[in-house]
mmCIF file of C-alpha atoms and ligand atoms in Angstrom:
data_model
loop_
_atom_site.group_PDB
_atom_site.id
_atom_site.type_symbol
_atom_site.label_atom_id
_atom_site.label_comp_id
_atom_site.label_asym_id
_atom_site.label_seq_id
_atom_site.Cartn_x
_atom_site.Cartn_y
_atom_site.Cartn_z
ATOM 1 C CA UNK C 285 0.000 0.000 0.000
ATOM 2 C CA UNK C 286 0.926 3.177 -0.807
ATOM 3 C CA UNK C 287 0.637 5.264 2.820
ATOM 4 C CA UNK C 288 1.400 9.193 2.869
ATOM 5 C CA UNK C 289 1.774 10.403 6.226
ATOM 6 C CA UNK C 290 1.219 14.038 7.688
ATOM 7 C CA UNK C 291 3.542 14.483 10.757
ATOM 8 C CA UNK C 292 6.793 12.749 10.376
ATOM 9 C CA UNK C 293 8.825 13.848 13.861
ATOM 10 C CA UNK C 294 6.022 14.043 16.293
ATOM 11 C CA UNK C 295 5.429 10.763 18.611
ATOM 12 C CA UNK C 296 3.719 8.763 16.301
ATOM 13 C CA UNK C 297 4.918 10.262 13.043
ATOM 14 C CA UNK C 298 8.160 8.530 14.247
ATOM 15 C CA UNK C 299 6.891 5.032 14.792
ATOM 16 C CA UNK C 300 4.866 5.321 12.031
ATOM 17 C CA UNK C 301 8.000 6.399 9.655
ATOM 18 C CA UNK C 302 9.762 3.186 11.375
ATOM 19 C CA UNK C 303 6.940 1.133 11.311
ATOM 20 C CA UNK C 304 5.372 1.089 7.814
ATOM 21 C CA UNK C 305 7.971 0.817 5.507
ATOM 22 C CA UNK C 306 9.407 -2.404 7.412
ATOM 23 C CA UNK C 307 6.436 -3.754 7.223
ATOM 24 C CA UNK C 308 6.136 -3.811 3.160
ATOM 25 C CA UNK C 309 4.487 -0.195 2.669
ATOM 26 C CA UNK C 310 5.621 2.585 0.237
ATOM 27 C CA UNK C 311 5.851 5.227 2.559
ATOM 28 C CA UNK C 312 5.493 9.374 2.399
ATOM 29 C CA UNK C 313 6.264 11.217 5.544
ATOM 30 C CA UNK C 314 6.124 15.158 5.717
ATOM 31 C CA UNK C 315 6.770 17.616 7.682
ATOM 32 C CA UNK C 316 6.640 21.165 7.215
ATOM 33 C CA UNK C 317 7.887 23.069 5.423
ATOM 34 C CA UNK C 318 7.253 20.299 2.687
ATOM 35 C CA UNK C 319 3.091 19.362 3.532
ATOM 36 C CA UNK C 320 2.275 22.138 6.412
ATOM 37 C CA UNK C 321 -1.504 22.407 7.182
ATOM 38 C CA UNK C 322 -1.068 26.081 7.334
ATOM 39 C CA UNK C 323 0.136 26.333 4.275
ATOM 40 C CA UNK C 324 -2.867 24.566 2.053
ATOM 41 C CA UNK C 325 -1.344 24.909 -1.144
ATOM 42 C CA UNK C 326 1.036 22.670 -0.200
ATOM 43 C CA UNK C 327 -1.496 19.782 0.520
ATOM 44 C CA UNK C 328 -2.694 19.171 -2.801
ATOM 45 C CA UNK C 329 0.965 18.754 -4.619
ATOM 46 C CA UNK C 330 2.027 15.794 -1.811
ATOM 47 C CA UNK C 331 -1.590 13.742 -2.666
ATOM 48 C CA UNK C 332 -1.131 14.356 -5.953
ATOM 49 C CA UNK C 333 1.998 13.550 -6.812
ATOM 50 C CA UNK C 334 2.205 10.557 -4.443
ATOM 51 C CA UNK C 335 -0.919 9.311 -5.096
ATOM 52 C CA UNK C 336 -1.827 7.559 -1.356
ATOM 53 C CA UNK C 337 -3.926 4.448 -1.305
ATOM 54 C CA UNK C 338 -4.251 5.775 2.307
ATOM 55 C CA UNK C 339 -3.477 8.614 4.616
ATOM 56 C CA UNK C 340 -2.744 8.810 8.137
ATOM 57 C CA UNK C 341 -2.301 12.018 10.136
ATOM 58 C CA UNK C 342 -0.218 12.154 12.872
ATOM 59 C CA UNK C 343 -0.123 16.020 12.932
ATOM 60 C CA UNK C 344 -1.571 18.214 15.287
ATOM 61 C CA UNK C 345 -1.104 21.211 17.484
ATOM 62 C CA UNK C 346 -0.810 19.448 20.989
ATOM 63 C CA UNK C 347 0.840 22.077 23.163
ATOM 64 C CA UNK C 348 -1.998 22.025 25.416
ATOM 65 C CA UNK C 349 -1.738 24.841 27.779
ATOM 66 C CA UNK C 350 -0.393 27.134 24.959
ATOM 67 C CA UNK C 351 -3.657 26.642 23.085
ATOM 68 C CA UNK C 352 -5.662 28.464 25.780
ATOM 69 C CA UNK C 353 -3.862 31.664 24.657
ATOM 70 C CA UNK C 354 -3.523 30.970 21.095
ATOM 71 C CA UNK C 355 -6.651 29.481 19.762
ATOM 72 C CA UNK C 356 -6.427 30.824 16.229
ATOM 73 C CA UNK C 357 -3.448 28.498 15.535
ATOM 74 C CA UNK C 358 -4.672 25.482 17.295
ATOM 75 C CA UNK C 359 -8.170 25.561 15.174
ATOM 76 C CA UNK C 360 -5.901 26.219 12.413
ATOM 77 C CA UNK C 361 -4.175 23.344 12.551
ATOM 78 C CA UNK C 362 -6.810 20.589 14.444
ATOM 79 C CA UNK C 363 -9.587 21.685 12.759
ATOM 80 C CA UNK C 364 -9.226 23.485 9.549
ATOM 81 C CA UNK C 365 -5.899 21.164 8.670
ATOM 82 C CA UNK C 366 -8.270 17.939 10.004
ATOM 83 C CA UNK C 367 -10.829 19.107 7.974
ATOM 84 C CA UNK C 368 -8.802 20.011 4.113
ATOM 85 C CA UNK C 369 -6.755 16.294 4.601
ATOM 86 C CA UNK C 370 -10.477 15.214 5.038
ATOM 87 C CA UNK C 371 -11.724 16.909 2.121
ATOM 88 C CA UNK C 372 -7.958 15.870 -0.047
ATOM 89 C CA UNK C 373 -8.931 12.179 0.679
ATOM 90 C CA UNK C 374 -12.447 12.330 -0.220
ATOM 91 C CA UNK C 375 -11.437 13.749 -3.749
ATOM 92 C CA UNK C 376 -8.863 10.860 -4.213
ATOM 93 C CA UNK C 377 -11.409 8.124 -2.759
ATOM 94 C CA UNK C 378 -9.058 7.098 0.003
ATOM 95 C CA UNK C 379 -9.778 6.205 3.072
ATOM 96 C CA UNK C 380 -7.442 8.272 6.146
ATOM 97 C CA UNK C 381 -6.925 7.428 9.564
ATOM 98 C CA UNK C 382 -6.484 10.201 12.314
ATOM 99 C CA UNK C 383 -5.703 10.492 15.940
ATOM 100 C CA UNK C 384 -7.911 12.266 18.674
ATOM 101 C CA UNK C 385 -7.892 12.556 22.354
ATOM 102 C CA UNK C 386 -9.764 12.085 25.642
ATOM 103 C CA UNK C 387 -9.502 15.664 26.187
ATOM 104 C CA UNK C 388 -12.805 15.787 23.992
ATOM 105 C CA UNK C 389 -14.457 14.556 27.236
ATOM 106 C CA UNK C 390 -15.099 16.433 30.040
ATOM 107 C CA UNK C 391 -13.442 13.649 32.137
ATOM 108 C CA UNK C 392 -16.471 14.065 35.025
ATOM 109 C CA UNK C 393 -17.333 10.585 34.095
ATOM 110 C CA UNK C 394 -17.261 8.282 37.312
ATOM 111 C CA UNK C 395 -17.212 5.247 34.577
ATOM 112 C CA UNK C 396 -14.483 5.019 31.304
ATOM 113 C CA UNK C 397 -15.753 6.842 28.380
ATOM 114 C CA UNK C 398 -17.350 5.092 25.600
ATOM 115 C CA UNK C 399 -17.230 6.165 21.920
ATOM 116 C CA UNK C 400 -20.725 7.279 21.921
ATOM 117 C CA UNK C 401 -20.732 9.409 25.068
ATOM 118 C CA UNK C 402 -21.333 13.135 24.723
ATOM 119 C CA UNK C 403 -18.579 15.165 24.251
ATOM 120 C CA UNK C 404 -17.800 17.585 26.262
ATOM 121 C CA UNK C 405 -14.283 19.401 26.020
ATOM 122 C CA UNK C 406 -12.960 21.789 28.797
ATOM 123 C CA UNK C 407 -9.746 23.670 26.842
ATOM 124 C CA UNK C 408 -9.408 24.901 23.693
ATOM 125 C CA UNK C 409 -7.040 22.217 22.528
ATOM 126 C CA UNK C 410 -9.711 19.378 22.914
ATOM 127 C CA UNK C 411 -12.642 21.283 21.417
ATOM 128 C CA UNK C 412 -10.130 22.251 18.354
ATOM 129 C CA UNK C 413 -9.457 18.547 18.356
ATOM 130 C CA UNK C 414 -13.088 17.835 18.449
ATOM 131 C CA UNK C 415 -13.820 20.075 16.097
ATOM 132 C CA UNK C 416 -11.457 18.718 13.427
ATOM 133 C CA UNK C 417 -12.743 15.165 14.416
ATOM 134 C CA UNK C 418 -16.774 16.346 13.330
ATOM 135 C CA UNK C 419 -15.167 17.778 10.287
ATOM 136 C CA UNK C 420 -13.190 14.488 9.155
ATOM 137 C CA UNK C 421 -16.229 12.739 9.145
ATOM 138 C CA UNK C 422 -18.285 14.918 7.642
ATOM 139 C CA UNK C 423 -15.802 15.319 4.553
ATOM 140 C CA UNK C 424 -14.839 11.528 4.395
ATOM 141 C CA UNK C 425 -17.140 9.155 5.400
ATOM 142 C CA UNK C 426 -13.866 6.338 4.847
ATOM 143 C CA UNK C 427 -12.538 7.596 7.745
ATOM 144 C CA UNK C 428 -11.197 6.538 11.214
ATOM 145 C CA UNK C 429 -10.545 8.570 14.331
ATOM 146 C CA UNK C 430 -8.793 7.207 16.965
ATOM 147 C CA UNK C 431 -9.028 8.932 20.234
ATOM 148 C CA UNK C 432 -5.766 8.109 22.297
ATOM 149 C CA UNK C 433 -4.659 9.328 25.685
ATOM 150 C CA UNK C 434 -1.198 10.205 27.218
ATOM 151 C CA UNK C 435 1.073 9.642 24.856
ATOM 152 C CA UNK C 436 4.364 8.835 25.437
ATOM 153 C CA UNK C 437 7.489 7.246 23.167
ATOM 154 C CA UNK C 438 11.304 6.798 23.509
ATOM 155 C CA UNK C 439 11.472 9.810 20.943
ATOM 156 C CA UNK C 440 9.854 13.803 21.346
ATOM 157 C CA UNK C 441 8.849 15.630 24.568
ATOM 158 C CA UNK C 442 6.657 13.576 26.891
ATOM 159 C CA UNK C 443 5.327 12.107 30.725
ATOM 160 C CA UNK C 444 8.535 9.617 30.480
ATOM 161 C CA UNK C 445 11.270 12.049 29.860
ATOM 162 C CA UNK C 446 9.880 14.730 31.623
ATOM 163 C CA UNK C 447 9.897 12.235 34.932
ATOM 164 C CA UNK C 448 13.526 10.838 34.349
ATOM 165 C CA UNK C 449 14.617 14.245 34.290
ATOM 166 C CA UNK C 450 13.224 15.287 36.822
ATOM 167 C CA UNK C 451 14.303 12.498 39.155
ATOM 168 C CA UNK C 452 17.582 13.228 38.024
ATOM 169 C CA UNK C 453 17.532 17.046 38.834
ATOM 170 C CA UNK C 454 15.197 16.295 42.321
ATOM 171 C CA UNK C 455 15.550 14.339 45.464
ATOM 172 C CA UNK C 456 11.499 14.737 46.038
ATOM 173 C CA UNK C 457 8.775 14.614 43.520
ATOM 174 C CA UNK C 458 4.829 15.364 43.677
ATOM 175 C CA UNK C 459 3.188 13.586 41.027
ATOM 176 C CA UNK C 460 -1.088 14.249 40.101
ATOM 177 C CA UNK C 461 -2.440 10.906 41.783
ATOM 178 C CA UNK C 462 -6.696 12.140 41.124
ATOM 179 C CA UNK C 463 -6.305 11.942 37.077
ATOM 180 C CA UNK C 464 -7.314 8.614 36.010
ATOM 181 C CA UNK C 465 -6.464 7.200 32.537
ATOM 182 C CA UNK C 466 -3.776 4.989 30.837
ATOM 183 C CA UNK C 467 -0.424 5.388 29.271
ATOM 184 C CA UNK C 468 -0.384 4.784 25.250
ATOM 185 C CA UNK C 469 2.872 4.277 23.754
ATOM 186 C CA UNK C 470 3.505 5.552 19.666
ATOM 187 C CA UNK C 471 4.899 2.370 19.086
ATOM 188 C CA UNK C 472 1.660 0.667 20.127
ATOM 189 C CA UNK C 473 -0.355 3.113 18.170
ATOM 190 C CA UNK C 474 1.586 2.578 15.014
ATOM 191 C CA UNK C 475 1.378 -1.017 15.406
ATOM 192 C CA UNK C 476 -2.629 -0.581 15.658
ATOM 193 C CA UNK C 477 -2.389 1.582 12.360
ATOM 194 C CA UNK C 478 -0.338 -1.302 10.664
ATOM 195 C CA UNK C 479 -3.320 -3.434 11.463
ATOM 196 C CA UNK C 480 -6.006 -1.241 10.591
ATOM 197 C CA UNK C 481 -4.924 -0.391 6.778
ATOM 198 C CA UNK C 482 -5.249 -3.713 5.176
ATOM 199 C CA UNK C 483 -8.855 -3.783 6.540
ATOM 200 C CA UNK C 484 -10.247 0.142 5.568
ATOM 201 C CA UNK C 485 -8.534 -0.246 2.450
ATOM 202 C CA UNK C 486 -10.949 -1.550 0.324
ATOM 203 C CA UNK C 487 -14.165 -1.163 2.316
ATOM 204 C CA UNK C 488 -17.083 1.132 1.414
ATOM 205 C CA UNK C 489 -18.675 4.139 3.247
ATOM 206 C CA UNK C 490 -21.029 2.445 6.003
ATOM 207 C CA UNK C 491 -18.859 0.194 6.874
ATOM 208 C CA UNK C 492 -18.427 -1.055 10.690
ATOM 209 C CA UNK C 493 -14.937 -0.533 10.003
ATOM 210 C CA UNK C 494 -14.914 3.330 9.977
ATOM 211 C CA UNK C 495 -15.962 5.457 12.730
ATOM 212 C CA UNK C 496 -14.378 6.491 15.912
ATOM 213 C CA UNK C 497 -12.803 4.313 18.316
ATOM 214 C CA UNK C 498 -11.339 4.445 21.467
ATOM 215 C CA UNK C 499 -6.785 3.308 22.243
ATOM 216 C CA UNK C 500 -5.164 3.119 25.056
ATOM 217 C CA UNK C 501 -2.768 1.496 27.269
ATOM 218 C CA UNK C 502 -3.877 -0.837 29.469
ATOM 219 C CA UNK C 503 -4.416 -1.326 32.932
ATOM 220 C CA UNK C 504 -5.867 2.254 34.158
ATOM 221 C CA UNK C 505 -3.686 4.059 36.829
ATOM 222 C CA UNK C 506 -2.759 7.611 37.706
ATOM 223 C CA UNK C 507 -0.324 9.885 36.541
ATOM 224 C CA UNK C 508 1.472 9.345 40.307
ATOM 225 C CA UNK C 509 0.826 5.298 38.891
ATOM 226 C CA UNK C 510 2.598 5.485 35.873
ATOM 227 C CA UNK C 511 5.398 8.005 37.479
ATOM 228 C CA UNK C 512 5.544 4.790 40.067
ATOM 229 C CA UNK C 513 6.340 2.848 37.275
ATOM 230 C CA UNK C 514 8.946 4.628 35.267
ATOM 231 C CA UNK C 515 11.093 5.206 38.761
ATOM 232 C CA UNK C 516 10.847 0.898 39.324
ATOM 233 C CA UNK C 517 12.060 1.289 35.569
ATOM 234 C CA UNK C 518 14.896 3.414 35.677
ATOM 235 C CA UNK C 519 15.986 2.148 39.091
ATOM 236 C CA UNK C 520 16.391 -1.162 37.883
ATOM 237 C CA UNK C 521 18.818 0.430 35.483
ATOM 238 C CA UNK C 522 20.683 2.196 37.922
ATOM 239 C CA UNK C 523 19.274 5.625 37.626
ATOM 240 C CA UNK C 524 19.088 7.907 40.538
ATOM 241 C CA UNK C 525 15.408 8.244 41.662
ATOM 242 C CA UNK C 526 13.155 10.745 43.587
ATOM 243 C CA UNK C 527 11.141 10.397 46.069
ATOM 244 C CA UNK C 528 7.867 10.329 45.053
ATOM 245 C CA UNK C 529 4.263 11.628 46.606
ATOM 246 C CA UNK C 530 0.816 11.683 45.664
ATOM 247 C CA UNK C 531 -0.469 15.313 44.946
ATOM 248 C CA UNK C 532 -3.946 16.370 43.654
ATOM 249 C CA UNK C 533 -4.840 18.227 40.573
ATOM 250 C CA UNK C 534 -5.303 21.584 43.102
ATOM 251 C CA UNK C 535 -1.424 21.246 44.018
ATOM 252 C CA UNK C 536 -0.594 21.498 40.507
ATOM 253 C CA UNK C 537 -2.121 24.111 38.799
ATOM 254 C CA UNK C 538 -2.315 24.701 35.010
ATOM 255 C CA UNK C 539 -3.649 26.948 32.390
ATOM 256 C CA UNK C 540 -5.478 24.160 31.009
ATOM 257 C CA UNK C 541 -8.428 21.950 33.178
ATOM 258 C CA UNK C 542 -6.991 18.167 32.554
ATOM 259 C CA UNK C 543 -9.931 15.966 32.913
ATOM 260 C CA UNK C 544 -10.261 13.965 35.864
ATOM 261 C CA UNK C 545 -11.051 11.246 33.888
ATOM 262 C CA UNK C 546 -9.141 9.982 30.833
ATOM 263 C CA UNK C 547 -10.066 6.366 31.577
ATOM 264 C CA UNK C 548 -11.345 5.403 27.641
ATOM 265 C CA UNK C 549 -13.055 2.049 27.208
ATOM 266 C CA UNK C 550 -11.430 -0.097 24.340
ATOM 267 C CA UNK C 551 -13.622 -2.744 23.844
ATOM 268 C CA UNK C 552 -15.242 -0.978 20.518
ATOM 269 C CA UNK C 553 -11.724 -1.393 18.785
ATOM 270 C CA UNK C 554 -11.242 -4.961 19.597
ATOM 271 C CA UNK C 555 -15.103 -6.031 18.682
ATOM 272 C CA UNK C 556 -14.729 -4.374 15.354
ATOM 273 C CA UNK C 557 -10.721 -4.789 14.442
ATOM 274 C CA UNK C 558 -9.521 -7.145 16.691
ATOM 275 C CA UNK C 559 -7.113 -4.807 18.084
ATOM 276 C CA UNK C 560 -6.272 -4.713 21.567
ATOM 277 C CA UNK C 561 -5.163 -2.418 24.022
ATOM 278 C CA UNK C 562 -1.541 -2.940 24.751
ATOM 279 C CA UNK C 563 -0.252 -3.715 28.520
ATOM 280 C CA UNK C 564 1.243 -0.061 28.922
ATOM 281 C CA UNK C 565 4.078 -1.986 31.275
ATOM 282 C CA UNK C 566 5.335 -4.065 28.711
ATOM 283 C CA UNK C 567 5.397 -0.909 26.118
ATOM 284 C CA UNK C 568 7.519 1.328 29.481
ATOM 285 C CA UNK C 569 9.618 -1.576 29.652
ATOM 286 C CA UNK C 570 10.737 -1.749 26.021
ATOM 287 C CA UNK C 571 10.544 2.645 26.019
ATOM 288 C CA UNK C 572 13.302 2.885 29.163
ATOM 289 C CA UNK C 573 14.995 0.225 27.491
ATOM 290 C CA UNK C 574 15.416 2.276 24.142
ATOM 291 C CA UNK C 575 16.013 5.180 26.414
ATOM 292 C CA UNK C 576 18.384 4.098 29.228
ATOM 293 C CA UNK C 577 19.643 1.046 27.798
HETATM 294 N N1 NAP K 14 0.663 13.508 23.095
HETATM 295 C C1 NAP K 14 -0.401 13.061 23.746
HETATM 296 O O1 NAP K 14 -0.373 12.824 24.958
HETATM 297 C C2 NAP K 14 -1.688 12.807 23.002
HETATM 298 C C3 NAP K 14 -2.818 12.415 23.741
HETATM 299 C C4 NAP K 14 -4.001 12.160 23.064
HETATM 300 C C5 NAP K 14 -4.049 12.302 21.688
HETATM 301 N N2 NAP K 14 -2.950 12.708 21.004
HETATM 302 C C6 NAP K 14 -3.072 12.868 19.555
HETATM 303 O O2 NAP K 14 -2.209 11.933 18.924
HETATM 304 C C7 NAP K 14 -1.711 12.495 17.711
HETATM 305 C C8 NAP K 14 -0.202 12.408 17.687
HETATM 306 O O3 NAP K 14 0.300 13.106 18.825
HETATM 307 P P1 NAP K 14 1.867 13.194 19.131
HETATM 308 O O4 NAP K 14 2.040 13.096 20.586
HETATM 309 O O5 NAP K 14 2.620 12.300 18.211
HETATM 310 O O6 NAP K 14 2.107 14.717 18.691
HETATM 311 P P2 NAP K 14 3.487 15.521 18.588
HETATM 312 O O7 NAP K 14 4.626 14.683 19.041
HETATM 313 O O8 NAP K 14 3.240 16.852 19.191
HETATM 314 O O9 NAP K 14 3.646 15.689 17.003
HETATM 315 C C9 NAP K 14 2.769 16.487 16.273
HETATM 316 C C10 NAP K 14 3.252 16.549 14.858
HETATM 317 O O10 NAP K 14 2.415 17.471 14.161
HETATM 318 C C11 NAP K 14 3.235 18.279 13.344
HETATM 319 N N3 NAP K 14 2.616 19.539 13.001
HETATM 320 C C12 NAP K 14 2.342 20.586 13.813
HETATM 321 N N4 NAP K 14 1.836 21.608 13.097
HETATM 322 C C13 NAP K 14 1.766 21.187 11.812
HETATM 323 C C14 NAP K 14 1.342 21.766 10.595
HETATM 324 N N5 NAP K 14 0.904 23.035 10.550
HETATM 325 N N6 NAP K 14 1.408 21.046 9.459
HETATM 326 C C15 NAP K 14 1.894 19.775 9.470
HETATM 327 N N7 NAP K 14 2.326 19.178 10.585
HETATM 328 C C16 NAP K 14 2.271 19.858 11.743
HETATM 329 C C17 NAP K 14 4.450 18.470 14.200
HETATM 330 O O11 NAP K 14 5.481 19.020 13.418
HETATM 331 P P3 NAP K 14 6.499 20.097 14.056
HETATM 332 O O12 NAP K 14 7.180 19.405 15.176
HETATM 333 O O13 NAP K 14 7.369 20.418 12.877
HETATM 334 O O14 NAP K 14 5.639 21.247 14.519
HETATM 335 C C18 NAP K 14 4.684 17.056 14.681
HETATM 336 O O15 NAP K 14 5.328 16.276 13.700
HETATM 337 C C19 NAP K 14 -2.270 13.922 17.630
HETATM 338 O O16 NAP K 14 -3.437 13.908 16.863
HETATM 339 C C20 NAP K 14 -2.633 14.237 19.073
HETATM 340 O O17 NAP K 14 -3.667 15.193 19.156
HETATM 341 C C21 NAP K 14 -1.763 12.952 21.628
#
């Protein structure tokens, strides 16, 4: 298959530029300057010339406090960029794959969010994201959008690095311990993609196939869980740890309300695809290994 992707050197622009190509695909990744969803006329040129059987996009604005002070750009990108790729693929007849978030949630759930629960997003960078989700569908019907949650790979800025850093810099650490949800690796995510393009390739609008669906990690925990986690980790490979305590979202204030819950059922994904949610312990295992050796 021939795959373009849009967002080569985020998290899962990475794993999906190692990912594809070993496993038989003709690959495309860009970046900007080359395909910037900013820029539309430089959209058009990269399907054209490349001709995708399918498209995956990997790119998004994600700095999520920064959205709450500039809006204009994170619309810009999540949901008029979201929307022209969905528009692009419609005119080729392709189907396109496309990551999401549990920030479309208001996270006051006591239960794990299901795909059909209302949305109901509390910052600007979730209702962007929303809004470019509403706008995928409505443009391509052959569409999938995968709504993720704490991402986190051995490559880019993220919950992993930021915490080994930290315990290097720090002999004490408060870590959130009243956000619920579950650590997704890229490399997981990409392997989910590799699955999900032999069977959206050739299937029609209506089919069970498309829609949105809900990938995690798995088990659930906390952020002060998964921090727990990382420290056994790099411990075991002789890093210097902090000490770490529980804090609540009120000691740790930011410009952007997390949601309290991020816990996202997954059973949707594995009735329809057969894909399931990866043991997010396994996944930090093989990330600190990459990372620490
Ligand atoms: N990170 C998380 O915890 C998380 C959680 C839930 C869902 N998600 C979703 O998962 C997907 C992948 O996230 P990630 O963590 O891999 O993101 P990431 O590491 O921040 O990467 C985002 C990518 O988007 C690219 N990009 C930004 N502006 C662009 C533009 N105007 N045109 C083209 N590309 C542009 C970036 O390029 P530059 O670096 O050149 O700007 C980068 O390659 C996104 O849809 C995100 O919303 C992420």
């Amino acid at each position: 298959m021939r795959v373009l992707v849009v967002g080569r050197i985020g998290q899962v622009g990475t794993e999906l530029a190692l990912k594809l190509p070993a496993a038989g695909h003709a690959v495309l990744s860009l970046e900007p300057p080359e395909l910037d969803l900013l820029r539309p006329a430089t959209v058009r040129p990269a399907f054209d010339s490349f001709r995708p059987d399918i498209v995956v996009n990997a790119a998004a604005y994600t700095a999520v406090d920064k959205a709450e002070d500039d809006s204009v750009l994170a619309y810009a990108i999540n949901r008029d960029g979201t929307a022209l790729l969905g528009r692009e693929t419609a005119r080729l007849g392709v189907p396109m794959i496309h990551f999401s978030t549990d920030y479309v949630f208001a996270g006051d759930k006591p239960s794990p969010y299901v795909e059909s629960d209302p949305t109901g997003p509390v910052g600007v960078y979730g209702a962007s994201k929303l809004a470019g989700d509403l706008a995928l569908a409505a443009a391509n019907p052959r569409s999938v959008v995968l709504r993720t949650a704490w991402v986190c790979s051995a490559h880019g800025g993220n919950f992993v690095k930021t915490m080994l850093r930290l315990g290097r810099e720090r002999a004490e650490l408060g870590v959130v311990a009243d956000q619920h949800g579950a650590p997704t690796f890229a490399d997981d995510l990409a392997d989910a993609v590799l699955a999900l393009i032999p069977r959206l390739a050739d299937a029609p609008a209506g089919h069970p196939g498309f829609g949105t669906f809900h990938l995690t990690g798995q088990p659930f925990t906390t952020w002060h869980g998964f921090a727990q986690a990382i420290f056994t980790g790099a411990a075991a490979r002789g890093e210097k740890v902090p000490a770490l305590k529980p804090i609540s979202t009120a000691d740790y204030p930011t410009k952007a309300t997390r949601p309290a819950n991020s816990r996202l059922d997954c059973s949707h994904v594995a009735a329809v695809h057969g894909i399931q949610a990866a043991d997010w312990r396994v996944s930090l295992e093989r990330c600190l290994g990459k990372l620490l050796g």
